[in-house]
XYZ file of C-alpha atoms in Angstrom:
525
model
C -42.870 9.274 -64.589
C -42.585 12.912 -65.547
C -45.241 12.419 -68.223
C -47.644 10.936 -65.701
C -46.957 13.858 -63.319
C -47.693 16.474 -65.979
C -50.805 14.582 -67.034
C -51.979 14.600 -63.425
C -51.445 18.342 -63.156
C -53.243 18.956 -66.428
C -56.187 16.802 -65.377
C -56.451 18.527 -61.994
C -56.449 21.981 -63.550
C -59.032 21.050 -66.195
C -61.271 19.503 -63.554
C -61.079 22.579 -61.385
C -61.890 24.978 -64.212
C -64.740 22.819 -65.410
C -66.241 22.884 -61.944
C -65.857 26.657 -61.634
C -66.737 27.837 -65.128
C -69.125 25.289 -66.567
C -68.853 22.749 -69.373
C -67.978 25.377 -71.970
C -64.869 26.635 -70.152
C -61.656 26.333 -72.133
C -59.305 23.924 -70.327
C -56.087 25.511 -69.078
C -53.044 23.498 -68.033
C -51.116 24.207 -64.842
C -47.348 24.031 -65.054
C -45.393 21.295 -63.327
C -44.414 22.801 -59.933
C -41.204 20.781 -59.955
C -40.117 22.291 -63.284
C -38.206 25.531 -62.664
C -37.923 26.237 -66.385
C -41.542 27.418 -66.568
C -41.188 30.405 -64.234
C -42.251 33.690 -65.825
C -41.862 37.362 -65.056
C -45.224 38.688 -66.255
C -48.541 39.216 -64.485
C -49.781 35.752 -65.366
C -48.180 32.330 -65.233
C -47.489 30.531 -68.499
C -49.041 27.130 -69.077
C -48.893 24.523 -71.792
C -51.942 25.873 -73.653
C -52.344 29.445 -72.483
C -52.075 31.620 -69.404
C -53.552 31.295 -65.931
C -54.401 33.960 -63.379
C -52.322 33.526 -60.226
C -55.347 33.673 -57.912
C -56.963 30.921 -59.937
C -53.793 28.875 -59.806
C -53.650 29.168 -56.017
C -57.288 28.146 -55.765
C -56.668 25.208 -58.104
C -53.765 23.988 -55.978
C -56.089 23.897 -52.952
C -59.022 22.242 -54.704
C -56.913 19.631 -56.485
C -53.662 19.168 -54.553
C -50.638 18.187 -56.598
C -48.452 15.642 -54.778
C -44.729 16.031 -54.237
C -42.255 13.438 -53.043
C -40.646 13.196 -49.595
C -37.344 14.148 -51.213
C -38.936 17.400 -52.436
C -40.308 18.396 -49.031
C -39.549 22.080 -48.446
C -38.534 22.658 -52.078
C -39.311 26.037 -53.606
C -39.966 27.020 -57.220
C -41.123 30.265 -58.757
C -44.361 30.544 -60.689
C -43.722 34.207 -61.477
C -40.297 35.363 -60.348
C -40.738 37.714 -57.416
C -44.534 37.467 -57.190
C -45.719 33.859 -56.762
C -44.262 30.438 -56.059
C -44.814 26.775 -55.249
C -43.569 25.167 -52.049
C -43.698 21.437 -51.285
C -45.348 21.094 -47.874
C -46.617 17.865 -46.308
C -46.171 16.072 -49.646
C -48.297 18.605 -51.555
C -47.293 21.489 -53.852
C -48.941 24.625 -52.464
C -49.076 27.832 -54.486
C -48.578 31.240 -52.832
C -48.337 34.902 -53.656
C -45.299 36.748 -52.349
C -46.505 38.776 -49.395
C -45.562 42.468 -49.272
C -42.270 42.937 -47.446
C -42.683 44.053 -43.847
C -40.234 46.935 -43.770
C -37.801 47.354 -40.893
C -35.961 44.812 -38.773
C -38.202 42.002 -37.541
C -36.815 39.011 -35.586
C -39.677 36.892 -36.928
C -38.261 37.092 -40.460
C -34.761 36.829 -41.885
C -33.294 40.324 -42.195
C -30.951 41.850 -44.754
C -28.759 44.821 -43.852
C -25.970 46.889 -45.368
C -23.389 49.335 -44.066
C -23.870 53.062 -44.544
C -21.645 54.359 -47.335
C -21.128 57.951 -48.441
C -20.780 56.779 -52.043
C -24.327 55.400 -51.960
C -26.141 57.682 -49.548
C -27.527 60.085 -52.177
C -29.588 57.362 -53.858
C -32.194 55.706 -51.665
C -32.535 52.794 -54.098
C -29.216 51.505 -52.748
C -30.973 50.803 -49.434
C -34.749 50.849 -50.012
C -36.075 47.354 -49.372
C -33.346 46.373 -46.890
C -34.329 45.770 -43.291
C -31.548 47.690 -41.565
C -28.616 50.005 -42.208
C -25.496 49.817 -40.031
C -22.815 52.301 -39.009
C -19.682 52.022 -36.866
C -19.666 54.632 -34.114
C -17.172 55.691 -31.481
C -14.421 57.977 -32.694
C -15.980 61.354 -31.813
C -17.292 63.053 -28.692
C -20.484 64.057 -30.479
C -23.200 62.745 -32.761
C -22.317 63.976 -36.246
C -23.617 64.355 -39.773
C -22.529 60.933 -40.980
C -24.809 59.186 -38.481
C -27.540 61.805 -38.889
C -27.838 61.137 -42.609
C -27.991 57.387 -41.999
C -30.826 57.753 -39.476
C -32.700 60.104 -41.805
C -32.433 57.543 -44.615
C -33.729 54.826 -42.282
C -36.748 56.922 -41.364
C -37.466 57.750 -45.009
C -37.331 54.138 -46.239
C -38.612 52.524 -43.015
C -35.404 50.623 -42.263
C -33.952 50.154 -38.776
C -30.677 51.888 -37.797
C -27.996 49.608 -36.351
C -24.989 50.938 -34.460
C -21.757 49.012 -33.972
C -20.717 50.850 -30.815
C -16.915 50.617 -30.872
C -16.460 53.398 -28.336
C -13.829 51.978 -25.975
C -11.540 50.852 -28.779
C -11.856 54.148 -30.653
C -11.231 56.138 -27.488
C -8.203 53.921 -26.923
C -6.890 54.696 -30.394
C -7.254 58.374 -29.587
C -4.845 57.619 -26.723
C -2.286 55.669 -28.736
C -3.575 52.092 -28.433
C -3.745 49.641 -31.330
C -5.928 46.614 -31.984
C -4.683 43.466 -30.283
C -3.537 41.779 -33.489
C -1.313 44.645 -34.668
C 2.161 43.136 -34.722
C 5.020 44.843 -32.827
C 2.703 47.440 -31.279
C 3.871 48.437 -27.802
C 0.423 49.409 -26.556
C -2.734 47.578 -27.593
C -6.229 47.100 -26.277
C -5.001 43.783 -24.875
C -2.210 45.421 -22.831
C -3.570 48.853 -21.861
C -7.291 48.666 -22.625
C -8.348 47.601 -19.130
C -6.499 50.492 -17.500
C -8.033 52.855 -20.041
C -11.494 51.757 -18.913
C -10.591 52.206 -15.254
C -9.234 55.693 -15.911
C -11.773 57.072 -18.358
C -15.020 55.095 -18.263
C -17.026 57.486 -16.099
C -16.221 60.835 -17.652
C -15.195 60.057 -21.242
C -16.300 56.648 -22.529
C -19.799 56.706 -21.101
C -20.021 60.383 -22.027
C -19.664 59.445 -25.690
C -22.522 56.973 -25.377
C -24.636 59.707 -23.828
C -23.730 62.130 -26.633
C -24.619 59.623 -29.367
C -27.922 58.481 -27.853
C -29.005 61.981 -26.885
C -28.031 63.342 -30.308
C -30.036 60.654 -32.074
C -33.028 61.343 -29.838
C -32.942 65.072 -30.581
C -32.690 64.414 -34.318
C -35.673 62.067 -34.228
C -37.852 64.468 -32.269
C -36.930 67.877 -33.619
C -35.825 67.227 -37.200
C -37.592 64.048 -38.250
C -40.815 64.347 -36.219
C -40.486 60.791 -34.915
C -41.404 59.467 -31.470
C -37.974 58.704 -30.027
C -39.512 56.703 -27.170
C -40.891 54.058 -29.520
C -38.464 54.294 -32.447
C -36.528 51.028 -32.797
C -32.739 51.059 -33.060
C -30.175 48.269 -32.666
C -26.922 48.717 -30.711
C -24.137 46.136 -30.724
C -22.161 46.951 -27.589
C -18.371 47.027 -27.887
C -16.955 44.572 -30.436
C -14.373 42.364 -28.671
C -15.505 43.601 -25.265
C -14.049 40.365 -23.899
C -10.464 41.472 -24.582
C -10.459 43.825 -21.587
C -11.431 41.137 -19.073
C -9.353 39.267 -16.537
C -10.012 35.933 -18.243
C -9.027 37.296 -21.652
C -5.805 38.709 -20.220
C -4.871 35.293 -18.855
C -5.730 33.675 -22.183
C -3.613 36.206 -24.066
C -0.702 35.673 -21.678
C -0.714 31.960 -22.437
C -0.800 32.753 -26.130
C 1.979 35.315 -26.496
C 2.920 36.599 -23.038
C 0.991 39.886 -23.274
C -1.017 40.931 -20.227
C -3.240 43.845 -19.275
C -1.396 46.543 -17.360
C -2.812 46.552 -13.846
C -4.592 43.303 -14.617
C -7.657 42.598 -16.643
C -10.976 43.855 -15.348
C -12.728 41.183 -13.257
C -15.274 39.465 -15.470
C -18.189 40.303 -13.166
C -17.328 44.004 -13.354
C -17.369 43.808 -17.137
C -21.046 42.917 -16.792
C -21.581 46.006 -14.660
C -19.918 48.290 -17.199
C -22.070 46.709 -19.898
C -25.236 47.363 -17.902
C -24.354 51.027 -17.430
C -23.781 51.436 -21.164
C -27.185 49.895 -21.926
C -28.933 52.041 -19.320
C -27.326 55.178 -20.754
C -28.527 54.364 -24.276
C -32.042 53.537 -23.102
C -32.273 56.727 -21.079
C -32.590 58.506 -24.417
C -33.780 55.695 -26.694
C -36.040 53.450 -24.583
C -36.912 51.144 -27.497
C -33.268 50.379 -28.335
C -32.527 46.693 -28.964
C -29.217 45.505 -27.513
C -26.768 43.072 -29.135
C -24.057 41.383 -27.075
C -20.833 40.746 -28.957
C -19.549 37.344 -30.030
C -15.771 36.962 -29.915
C -15.315 33.502 -31.488
C -11.939 32.908 -29.809
C -13.353 32.899 -26.264
C -13.805 29.128 -26.108
C -10.659 28.069 -27.993
C -8.918 27.004 -24.764
C -11.954 26.419 -22.564
C -15.000 24.600 -23.892
C -17.152 26.331 -21.265
C -15.685 29.735 -22.031
C -18.866 31.220 -23.470
C -21.045 29.906 -20.656
C -18.723 31.458 -18.093
C -18.363 34.743 -19.987
C -22.042 35.410 -20.644
C -22.943 34.485 -17.064
C -21.469 37.840 -16.046
C -24.147 39.756 -17.947
C -27.788 40.475 -17.247
C -29.086 38.825 -20.399
C -32.547 40.223 -19.770
C -31.096 43.478 -21.117
C -30.069 41.736 -24.346
C -32.192 40.933 -27.395
C -29.552 39.550 -29.771
C -26.002 38.219 -30.015
C -23.882 39.451 -32.918
C -20.607 39.064 -34.771
C -18.514 42.136 -35.488
C -15.446 41.567 -37.596
C -13.237 39.087 -39.364
C -15.183 36.920 -41.778
C -18.314 35.176 -40.572
C -18.894 31.999 -42.543
C -22.211 31.405 -44.295
C -21.328 27.874 -45.378
C -19.972 26.572 -42.092
C -21.426 25.609 -38.724
C -18.389 27.408 -37.297
C -18.554 31.179 -37.091
C -14.918 31.702 -38.105
C -12.765 28.962 -39.592
C -9.838 29.460 -37.205
C -11.929 29.308 -33.999
C -14.088 26.673 -32.352
C -17.269 28.664 -31.770
C -20.364 27.568 -33.709
C -23.540 29.433 -34.594
C -25.718 26.871 -32.840
C -23.479 26.836 -29.782
C -23.710 30.608 -29.317
C -27.460 30.535 -29.793
C -27.779 27.799 -27.197
C -25.595 29.588 -24.637
C -27.149 33.038 -25.037
C -30.679 31.980 -25.871
C -30.780 34.881 -28.314
C -31.192 35.237 -32.091
C -27.911 36.025 -33.859
C -27.050 38.928 -36.158
C -24.178 38.008 -38.458
C -21.900 40.281 -40.443
C -20.412 39.211 -43.759
C -16.944 40.503 -42.903
C -14.442 43.091 -44.097
C -10.831 43.544 -45.019
C -8.010 44.981 -42.918
C -8.909 48.275 -41.279
C -12.485 47.982 -42.501
C -11.429 47.932 -46.171
C -13.676 46.601 -48.879
C -13.527 42.950 -49.840
C -16.645 43.073 -51.961
C -20.099 41.633 -51.564
C -20.039 38.188 -49.906
C -22.000 35.892 -52.228
C -22.277 32.907 -49.835
C -24.656 35.001 -47.708
C -26.980 35.251 -50.745
C -27.273 31.485 -51.149
C -30.662 30.171 -50.032
C -29.402 26.814 -48.744
C -26.685 28.537 -46.712
C -29.204 30.932 -45.191
C -31.617 28.133 -44.327
C -28.833 26.241 -42.571
C -27.786 29.278 -40.547
C -31.417 30.152 -39.718
C -31.808 26.679 -38.247
C -28.852 27.528 -35.981
C -30.310 30.807 -34.752
C -29.122 33.397 -37.280
C -31.810 35.998 -37.998
C -29.965 38.620 -40.058
C -26.891 39.350 -42.175
C -25.144 42.698 -42.673
C -23.090 43.176 -45.835
C -20.314 45.713 -45.248
C -19.693 46.152 -48.976
C -23.109 45.390 -50.428
C -23.609 45.068 -54.159
C -25.659 47.818 -55.805
C -28.485 45.387 -56.511
C -28.569 43.964 -52.996
C -32.137 45.161 -52.253
C -33.307 43.352 -55.414
C -31.420 40.213 -54.405
C -33.067 40.345 -50.986
C -36.501 40.560 -52.627
C -35.889 37.314 -54.530
C -34.363 35.517 -51.541
C -37.004 36.355 -48.903
C -39.888 34.255 -50.285
C -37.606 31.210 -50.379
C -36.904 31.450 -46.641
C -39.760 30.120 -44.584
C -39.002 31.544 -41.156
C -40.145 29.314 -38.302
C -38.212 30.743 -35.386
C -38.959 29.355 -31.909
C -38.891 32.857 -30.392
C -41.906 33.954 -32.459
C -45.513 33.183 -31.559
C -48.094 33.998 -34.245
C -45.568 36.288 -35.888
C -44.798 38.192 -32.690
C -41.355 38.140 -31.046
C -41.300 36.813 -27.487
C -37.937 37.308 -25.805
C -36.644 33.976 -24.487
C -35.821 33.640 -20.831
C -32.165 34.155 -20.055
C -30.309 30.806 -19.970
C -27.614 32.273 -17.739
C -27.699 34.065 -14.407
C -25.612 37.206 -13.988
C -22.753 36.950 -11.521
C -23.052 38.858 -8.286
C -22.066 42.477 -8.785
C -18.818 43.523 -7.109
C -19.037 45.344 -3.807
C -17.688 48.551 -5.273
C -19.880 48.959 -8.330
C -18.357 51.550 -10.669
C -21.500 53.696 -10.847
C -20.975 56.736 -13.021
C -22.705 59.952 -13.957
C -22.990 60.211 -17.766
C -23.675 63.931 -17.515
C -20.080 64.632 -16.493
C -18.034 66.255 -19.245
C -14.861 64.544 -20.481
C -11.654 65.203 -18.571
C -9.833 65.732 -21.839
C -12.035 68.722 -22.601
C -14.503 66.936 -24.837
C -12.729 68.006 -27.978
C -13.005 65.966 -31.143
C -10.007 63.737 -31.709
C -9.633 62.424 -35.229
C -7.786 59.180 -35.782
C -6.544 58.404 -39.312
C -7.836 54.833 -38.982
C -11.315 55.847 -37.810
C -14.536 56.930 -39.491
C -13.654 60.617 -39.340
C -16.497 62.951 -38.484
C -18.806 63.497 -41.446
C -16.342 61.842 -43.825
C -17.955 58.458 -44.270
C -14.689 56.552 -43.873
C -15.453 53.110 -42.488
C -14.439 52.500 -38.895
C -11.627 50.023 -38.338
C -12.682 46.500 -37.630
C -11.673 44.676 -34.445
C -9.828 41.421 -34.579
C -11.900 38.334 -33.875
C -8.959 36.244 -32.738
C -5.711 36.851 -30.875
C -3.836 35.661 -33.949
C -1.488 38.122 -35.568
C -1.957 39.021 -39.203
C 1.043 37.015 -40.375
C -0.235 33.795 -38.837
C -3.749 34.467 -40.071
C -2.457 34.908 -43.617
C -0.427 31.730 -43.388
C -3.461 29.831 -42.179
C -5.612 31.218 -44.972
C -3.048 30.184 -47.547
C -3.070 26.596 -46.363
C -6.703 26.145 -45.404
C -9.516 26.169 -47.936
C -11.965 26.992 -45.154
C -10.130 30.115 -44.025
C -11.999 33.438 -43.906
C -12.552 34.792 -47.359
C -10.539 37.661 -48.743
C -13.252 38.836 -51.073
C -15.257 37.509 -53.960
C -15.032 38.840 -57.490
C -18.740 39.431 -57.962
C -20.639 40.456 -61.040
C -24.302 41.293 -61.310
C -26.345 38.117 -61.281
C -28.686 37.546 -64.204
C -31.059 35.321 -62.257
C -32.265 35.280 -58.642
C -30.517 32.974 -56.179
C -31.807 29.447 -56.545
C -32.070 26.638 -54.094
C -29.685 24.292 -55.833
C -26.191 23.993 -54.460
C -24.785 25.981 -51.519
C -21.829 28.203 -52.259
C -18.877 26.170 -51.120
C -16.466 27.087 -48.394
C -13.730 27.232 -51.006
C -15.695 29.887 -52.851
C -16.264 31.736 -49.628
C -12.569 31.824 -48.926
C -11.551 32.831 -52.433
C -8.830 35.263 -53.341
C -9.365 38.969 -53.249
C -11.251 40.486 -56.133
C -12.980 43.677 -57.165
C -16.151 44.658 -55.264
C -19.422 43.841 -56.938
C -20.251 47.480 -57.397
């Protein structure tokens, strides 16, 4: 059968060249598109009896279509690695050139991002070719050099800046609060976070948002000569925002007896606070894209938990939903192994494309590059469930090169794109009625604590490049989480011992969940 297939290809190529070049043309054989062993890395594709110009090969595939089987539908094989390829479409092998990468975040393609790292910031090749660069923000009262250098890099390489705005939690840590999953802590965001918001939202928390957005605007205009009104940025608003709500407080009480002092904030008011944060950012950065956080544990006790939670928000303000901690699974339909939430379920509830993060270790520590998010089959599966981008917190040094080899293998056909242009879906949920006493605030008010910089040893200290601490994605303490990981092969991974790959990712076998939840190893760098 294989012999007949190759003979067919050879005959088709010879016929095409004879028709184009006359009877004296030397016949040139086209490689078998189903044979991955013939891929080359030069400027021309190798054939059985010579070489063939890629443009001619593409023309030949159109003039004399080469059939592929139903089982091969959607299959991808390189002609020249990184420059041209075959794809089986409608039972025919079509040849294509790799289109130039459209730089910057684009919801009509799959996007690759990496966290900003002081150890890599001096060499643009660590980021050039990625779609976005991310930074955790929230521990200072001012926009500082660490963020400034990230934005400058983004402008220079035409990437999009992404901000994980962890302002409330960082402000809480400045006032002695710990993350909810810190064992034996007397004060956490799940016990005193709601009261913190009531006491400090107007003149301290929102003030930090104003300082960050205004600082970025001034940098763009006065130091980078960029139109801040049209410059695109991405802001994920408050990882684990849910933990401060009335519903979350009740859920936490059932879990371990902990409750918010003074009660959780009514869910509808949480939507109001969210709106004021977005409006503050867009006052200075009108083109900012907003990401609403996904806390996978919301629906563990209530199947309709996400529907109820997101109904409190004006989703017309929101462009994406996004994960922000723990370990997001590339191999699984579930977002986190220990929770019930699924990628497709979140996409259906929010109606928004999803930005995933590959995960981190405790306190934002490195767990290495997460290889399952490089696997083409994994990415295709997640794309079908609404995922449009992945951010590697500890990206391998060759990540931009990996992204270049992965992109052509991902044929993006997102329902929110029409002729390659993003059209924001209508909101599937209706915001709850705002409370009578809306907590309207004036972001121009200076902080009551004097606006001084407070440095927390667990935070990304001003201008130091230390990674911000990562919020917990589940109200499970670290001991229980470790026990679950030890007994569950699908538990969040603790790092993958990566080495530089000799070949580009291939569409063969998805990285298994066991591999994704492997034991801790050295980072790929």
